[in-house]
Coordinates of C-alpha atoms in Angstrom, one line a residue:
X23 CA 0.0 0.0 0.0
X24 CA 2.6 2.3 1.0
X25 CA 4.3 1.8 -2.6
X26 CA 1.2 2.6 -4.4
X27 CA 0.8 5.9 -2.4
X28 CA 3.8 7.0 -3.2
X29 CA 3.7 6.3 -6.8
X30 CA 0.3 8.3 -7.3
X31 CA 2.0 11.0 -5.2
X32 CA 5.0 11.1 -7.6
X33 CA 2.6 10.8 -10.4
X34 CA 0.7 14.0 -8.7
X35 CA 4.0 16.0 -8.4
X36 CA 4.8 15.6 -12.2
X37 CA 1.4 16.4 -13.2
X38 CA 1.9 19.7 -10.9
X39 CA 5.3 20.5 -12.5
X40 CA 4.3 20.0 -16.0
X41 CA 0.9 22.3 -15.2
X42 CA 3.5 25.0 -13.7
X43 CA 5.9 25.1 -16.5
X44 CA 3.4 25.4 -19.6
X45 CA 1.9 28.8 -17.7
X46 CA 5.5 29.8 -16.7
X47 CA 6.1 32.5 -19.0
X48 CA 9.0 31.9 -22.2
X49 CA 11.9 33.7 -21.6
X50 CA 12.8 36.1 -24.8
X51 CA 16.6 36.9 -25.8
X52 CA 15.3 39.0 -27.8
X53 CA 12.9 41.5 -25.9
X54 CA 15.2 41.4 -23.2
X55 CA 18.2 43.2 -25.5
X56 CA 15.6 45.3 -27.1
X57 CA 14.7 46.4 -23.5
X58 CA 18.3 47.2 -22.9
X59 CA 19.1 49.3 -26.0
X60 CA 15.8 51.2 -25.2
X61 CA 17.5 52.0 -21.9
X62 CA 20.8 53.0 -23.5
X63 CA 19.2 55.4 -25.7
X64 CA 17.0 56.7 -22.7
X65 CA 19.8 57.5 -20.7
X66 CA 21.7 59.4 -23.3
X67 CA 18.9 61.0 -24.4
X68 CA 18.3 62.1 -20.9
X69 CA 22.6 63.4 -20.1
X70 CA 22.3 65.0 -23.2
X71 CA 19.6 67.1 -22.5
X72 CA 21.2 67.8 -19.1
X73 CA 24.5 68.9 -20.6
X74 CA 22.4 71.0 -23.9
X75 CA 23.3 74.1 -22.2
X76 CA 27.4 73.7 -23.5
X77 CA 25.5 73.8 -27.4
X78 CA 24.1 77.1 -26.8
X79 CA 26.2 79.6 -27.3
X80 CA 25.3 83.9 -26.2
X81 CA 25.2 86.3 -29.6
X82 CA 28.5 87.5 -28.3
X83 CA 30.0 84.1 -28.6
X84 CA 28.8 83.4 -31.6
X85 CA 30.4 86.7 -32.9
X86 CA 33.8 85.9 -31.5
X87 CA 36.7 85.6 -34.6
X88 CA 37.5 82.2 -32.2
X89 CA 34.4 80.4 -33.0
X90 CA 33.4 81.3 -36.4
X91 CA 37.2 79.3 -37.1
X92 CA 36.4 76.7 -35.4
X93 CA 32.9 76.7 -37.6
X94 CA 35.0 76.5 -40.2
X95 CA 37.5 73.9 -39.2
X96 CA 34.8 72.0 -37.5
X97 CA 33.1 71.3 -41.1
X98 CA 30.4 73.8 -40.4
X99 CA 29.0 71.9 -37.6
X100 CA 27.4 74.8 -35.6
X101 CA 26.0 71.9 -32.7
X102 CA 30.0 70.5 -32.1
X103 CA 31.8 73.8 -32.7
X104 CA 29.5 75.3 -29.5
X105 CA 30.4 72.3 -28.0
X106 CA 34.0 72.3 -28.2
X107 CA 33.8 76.1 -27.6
X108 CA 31.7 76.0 -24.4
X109 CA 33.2 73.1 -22.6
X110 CA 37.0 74.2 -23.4
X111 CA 35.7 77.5 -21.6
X112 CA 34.4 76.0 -18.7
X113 CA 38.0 74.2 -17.9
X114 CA 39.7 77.5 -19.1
X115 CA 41.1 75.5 -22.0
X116 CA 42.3 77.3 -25.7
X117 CA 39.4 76.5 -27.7
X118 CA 41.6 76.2 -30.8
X119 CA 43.9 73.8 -29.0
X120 CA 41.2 71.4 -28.1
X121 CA 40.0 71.7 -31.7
X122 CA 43.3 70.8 -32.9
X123 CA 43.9 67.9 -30.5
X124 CA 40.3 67.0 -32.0
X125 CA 41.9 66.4 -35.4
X126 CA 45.2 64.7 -34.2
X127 CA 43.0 62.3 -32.0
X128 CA 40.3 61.3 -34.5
X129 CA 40.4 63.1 -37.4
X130 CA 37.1 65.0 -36.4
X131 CA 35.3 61.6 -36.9
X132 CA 32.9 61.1 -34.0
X133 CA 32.7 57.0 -34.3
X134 CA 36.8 56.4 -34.2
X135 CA 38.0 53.9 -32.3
X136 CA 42.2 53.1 -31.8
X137 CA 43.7 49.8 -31.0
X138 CA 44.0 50.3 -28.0
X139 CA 40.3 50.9 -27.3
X140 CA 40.2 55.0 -27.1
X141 CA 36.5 55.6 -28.2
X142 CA 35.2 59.4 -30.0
X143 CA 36.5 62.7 -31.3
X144 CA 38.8 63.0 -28.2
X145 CA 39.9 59.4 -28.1
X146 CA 38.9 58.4 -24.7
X147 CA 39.2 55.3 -22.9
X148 CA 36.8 53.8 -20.7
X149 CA 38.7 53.4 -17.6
X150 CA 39.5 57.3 -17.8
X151 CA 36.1 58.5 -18.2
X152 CA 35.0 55.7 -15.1
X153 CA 37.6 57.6 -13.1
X154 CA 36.3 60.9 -13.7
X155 CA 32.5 60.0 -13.5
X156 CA 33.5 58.7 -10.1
X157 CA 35.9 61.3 -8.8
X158 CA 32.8 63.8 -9.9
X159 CA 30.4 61.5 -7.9
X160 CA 28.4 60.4 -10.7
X161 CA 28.5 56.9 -9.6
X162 CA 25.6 55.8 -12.2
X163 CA 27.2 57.1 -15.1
X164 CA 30.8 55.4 -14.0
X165 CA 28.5 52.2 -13.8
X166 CA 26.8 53.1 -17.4
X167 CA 30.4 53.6 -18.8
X168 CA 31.3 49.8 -17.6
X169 CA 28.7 48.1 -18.3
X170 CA 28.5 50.1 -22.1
X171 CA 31.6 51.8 -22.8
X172 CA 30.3 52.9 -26.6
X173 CA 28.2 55.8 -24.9
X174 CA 31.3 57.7 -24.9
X175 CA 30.9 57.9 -28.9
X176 CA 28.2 60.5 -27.5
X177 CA 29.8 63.9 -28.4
X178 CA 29.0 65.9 -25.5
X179 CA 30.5 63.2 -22.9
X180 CA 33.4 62.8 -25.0
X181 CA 33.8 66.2 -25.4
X182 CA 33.4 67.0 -21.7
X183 CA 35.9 64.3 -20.3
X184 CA 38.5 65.0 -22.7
X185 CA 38.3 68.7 -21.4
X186 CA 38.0 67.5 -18.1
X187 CA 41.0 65.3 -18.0
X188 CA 43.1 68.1 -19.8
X189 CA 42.1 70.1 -17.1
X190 CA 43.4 67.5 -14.6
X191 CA 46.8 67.1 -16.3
X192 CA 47.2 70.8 -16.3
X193 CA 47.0 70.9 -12.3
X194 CA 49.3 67.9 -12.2
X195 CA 52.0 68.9 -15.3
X196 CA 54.1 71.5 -16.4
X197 CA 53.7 72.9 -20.0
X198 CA 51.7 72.0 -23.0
X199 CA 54.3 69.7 -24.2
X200 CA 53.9 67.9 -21.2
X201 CA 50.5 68.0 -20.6
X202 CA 49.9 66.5 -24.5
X203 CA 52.6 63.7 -23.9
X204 CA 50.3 62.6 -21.0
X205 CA 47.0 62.7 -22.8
X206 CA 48.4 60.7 -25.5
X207 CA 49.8 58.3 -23.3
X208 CA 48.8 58.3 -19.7
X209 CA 50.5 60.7 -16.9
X210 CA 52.2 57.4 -15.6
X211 CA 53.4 56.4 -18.7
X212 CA 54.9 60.2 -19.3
X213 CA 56.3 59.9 -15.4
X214 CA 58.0 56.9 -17.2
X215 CA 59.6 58.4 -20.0
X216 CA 56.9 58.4 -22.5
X217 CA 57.2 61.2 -25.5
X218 CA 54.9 61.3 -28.3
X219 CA 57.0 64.4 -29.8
X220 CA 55.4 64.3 -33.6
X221 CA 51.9 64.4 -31.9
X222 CA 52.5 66.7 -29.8
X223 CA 54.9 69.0 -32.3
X224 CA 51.6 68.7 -34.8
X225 CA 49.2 69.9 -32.3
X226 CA 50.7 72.9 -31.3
X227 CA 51.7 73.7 -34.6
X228 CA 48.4 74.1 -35.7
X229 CA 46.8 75.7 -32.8
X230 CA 49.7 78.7 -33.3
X231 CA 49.3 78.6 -37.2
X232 CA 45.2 78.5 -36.9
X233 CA 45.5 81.6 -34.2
X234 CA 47.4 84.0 -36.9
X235 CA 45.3 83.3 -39.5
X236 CA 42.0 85.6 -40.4
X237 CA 38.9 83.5 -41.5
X238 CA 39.4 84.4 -44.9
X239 CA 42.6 82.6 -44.3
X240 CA 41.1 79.7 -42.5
X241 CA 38.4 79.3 -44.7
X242 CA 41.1 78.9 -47.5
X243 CA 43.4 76.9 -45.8
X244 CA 40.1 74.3 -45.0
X245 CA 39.4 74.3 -48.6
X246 CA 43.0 73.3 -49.7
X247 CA 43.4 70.6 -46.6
X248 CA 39.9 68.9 -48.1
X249 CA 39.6 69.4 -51.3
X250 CA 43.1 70.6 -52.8
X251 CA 44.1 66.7 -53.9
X252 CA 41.1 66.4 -56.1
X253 CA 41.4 69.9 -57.7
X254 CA 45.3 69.1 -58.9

């Protein structure tokens, strides 16, 4: 008797199971990345309406000779030249300079990505931007970074920690030579002996050459940089 009990009871508890698991909801890969990249896009959408301030630039600002090269260097991107313009003002940074260590660093593309893993116009790695997000108490962006480093592809956060950390090296080095050679490399490696001289030669070249010119100049000078090679 007690053998037949306990195979209806076992017979019981698999007609239970097998009841639970057809109404157990089916998982779904698929929702649950679409769910994510909503969330991605939500949260960028969101910091870059906090930071849309730095892409508004004052009639005065948008008058300076400063910015209306930059315009022109920048492409005629009015968004990324107020960008670059207002951020490298807010660290007290040469606007030119930054705009010139925009072109060494990526070529003014905004999706560039070196071997090393540097995402964005100012090359940036993850780890950096982590360390800044955390040192600024943003904890939840730190933890955004890490868990989807491509959201520093978004201009303004690229654009804002490469300023940020310039800033940084400025407190912490000596010179623009110096400070450039730690950008490119990392202050430790510099502390180590590190020199990126071309990179740094080109940068400030530019950024002295750029401030003598007039915009009729620049404008000239970004016309024979782009299109000079096809009109030979």
């Amino acid at each position: 008797m007690d053998a037949d009990r306990k195979i209806k009871a076992e017979k019981l508890r698999q007609i239970k199971q097998r009841i639970i698991n057809r109404t157990k909801p089916k998982k779904n890969p698929f929702l649950a990345i679409t769910i994510s990249v909503s969330f991605v896009f939500i949260i960028i959408a969101l910091l870059t309406w906090r930071f849309s301030n730095f892409t508004q630039l004052s009639d005065a600002e948008q008058n300076s000779i400063t910015y209306k090269k930059m315009k022109i260097l920048l492409l005629n991107n009015e968004s990324r030249a107020a960008l670059v313009y207002r951020v490298s003002k807010k660290f007290n940074l040469p606007p030119l300079l930054v705009t010139s260590i925009i072109y060494a660093e990526s070529s003014n593309h905004k999706y560039a990505v070196s071997h090393a893993g540097a995402l964005g116009l100012m090359q940036i790695m993850p780890a950096v931007a982590v360390e800044r997000a955390v040192i600024r108490k943003h904890y939840f962006l730190s933890r955004l970074i890490k868990i989807y480093p491509r959201i520093l592809f978004n201009e303004i956060l690229n654009v804002y920690f490469g300023c940020e950390e310039l800033n940084w090296l400025k407190k912490h080095v000596r010179g623009w030579d110096s400070i450039l050679h730690s950008y490119n490399g990392g202050i430790n490696a510099f502390k180590r002996g590190f020199r990126n001289r071309p990179y740094a030669r080109k940068i400030l070249f530019n950024w002295k050459y750029w401030k003598k010119l007039s915009l009729k100049q620049i404008k000239i000078y970004k016309a024979k940089i782009t299109y000079g090679k096809f009109r030979e």
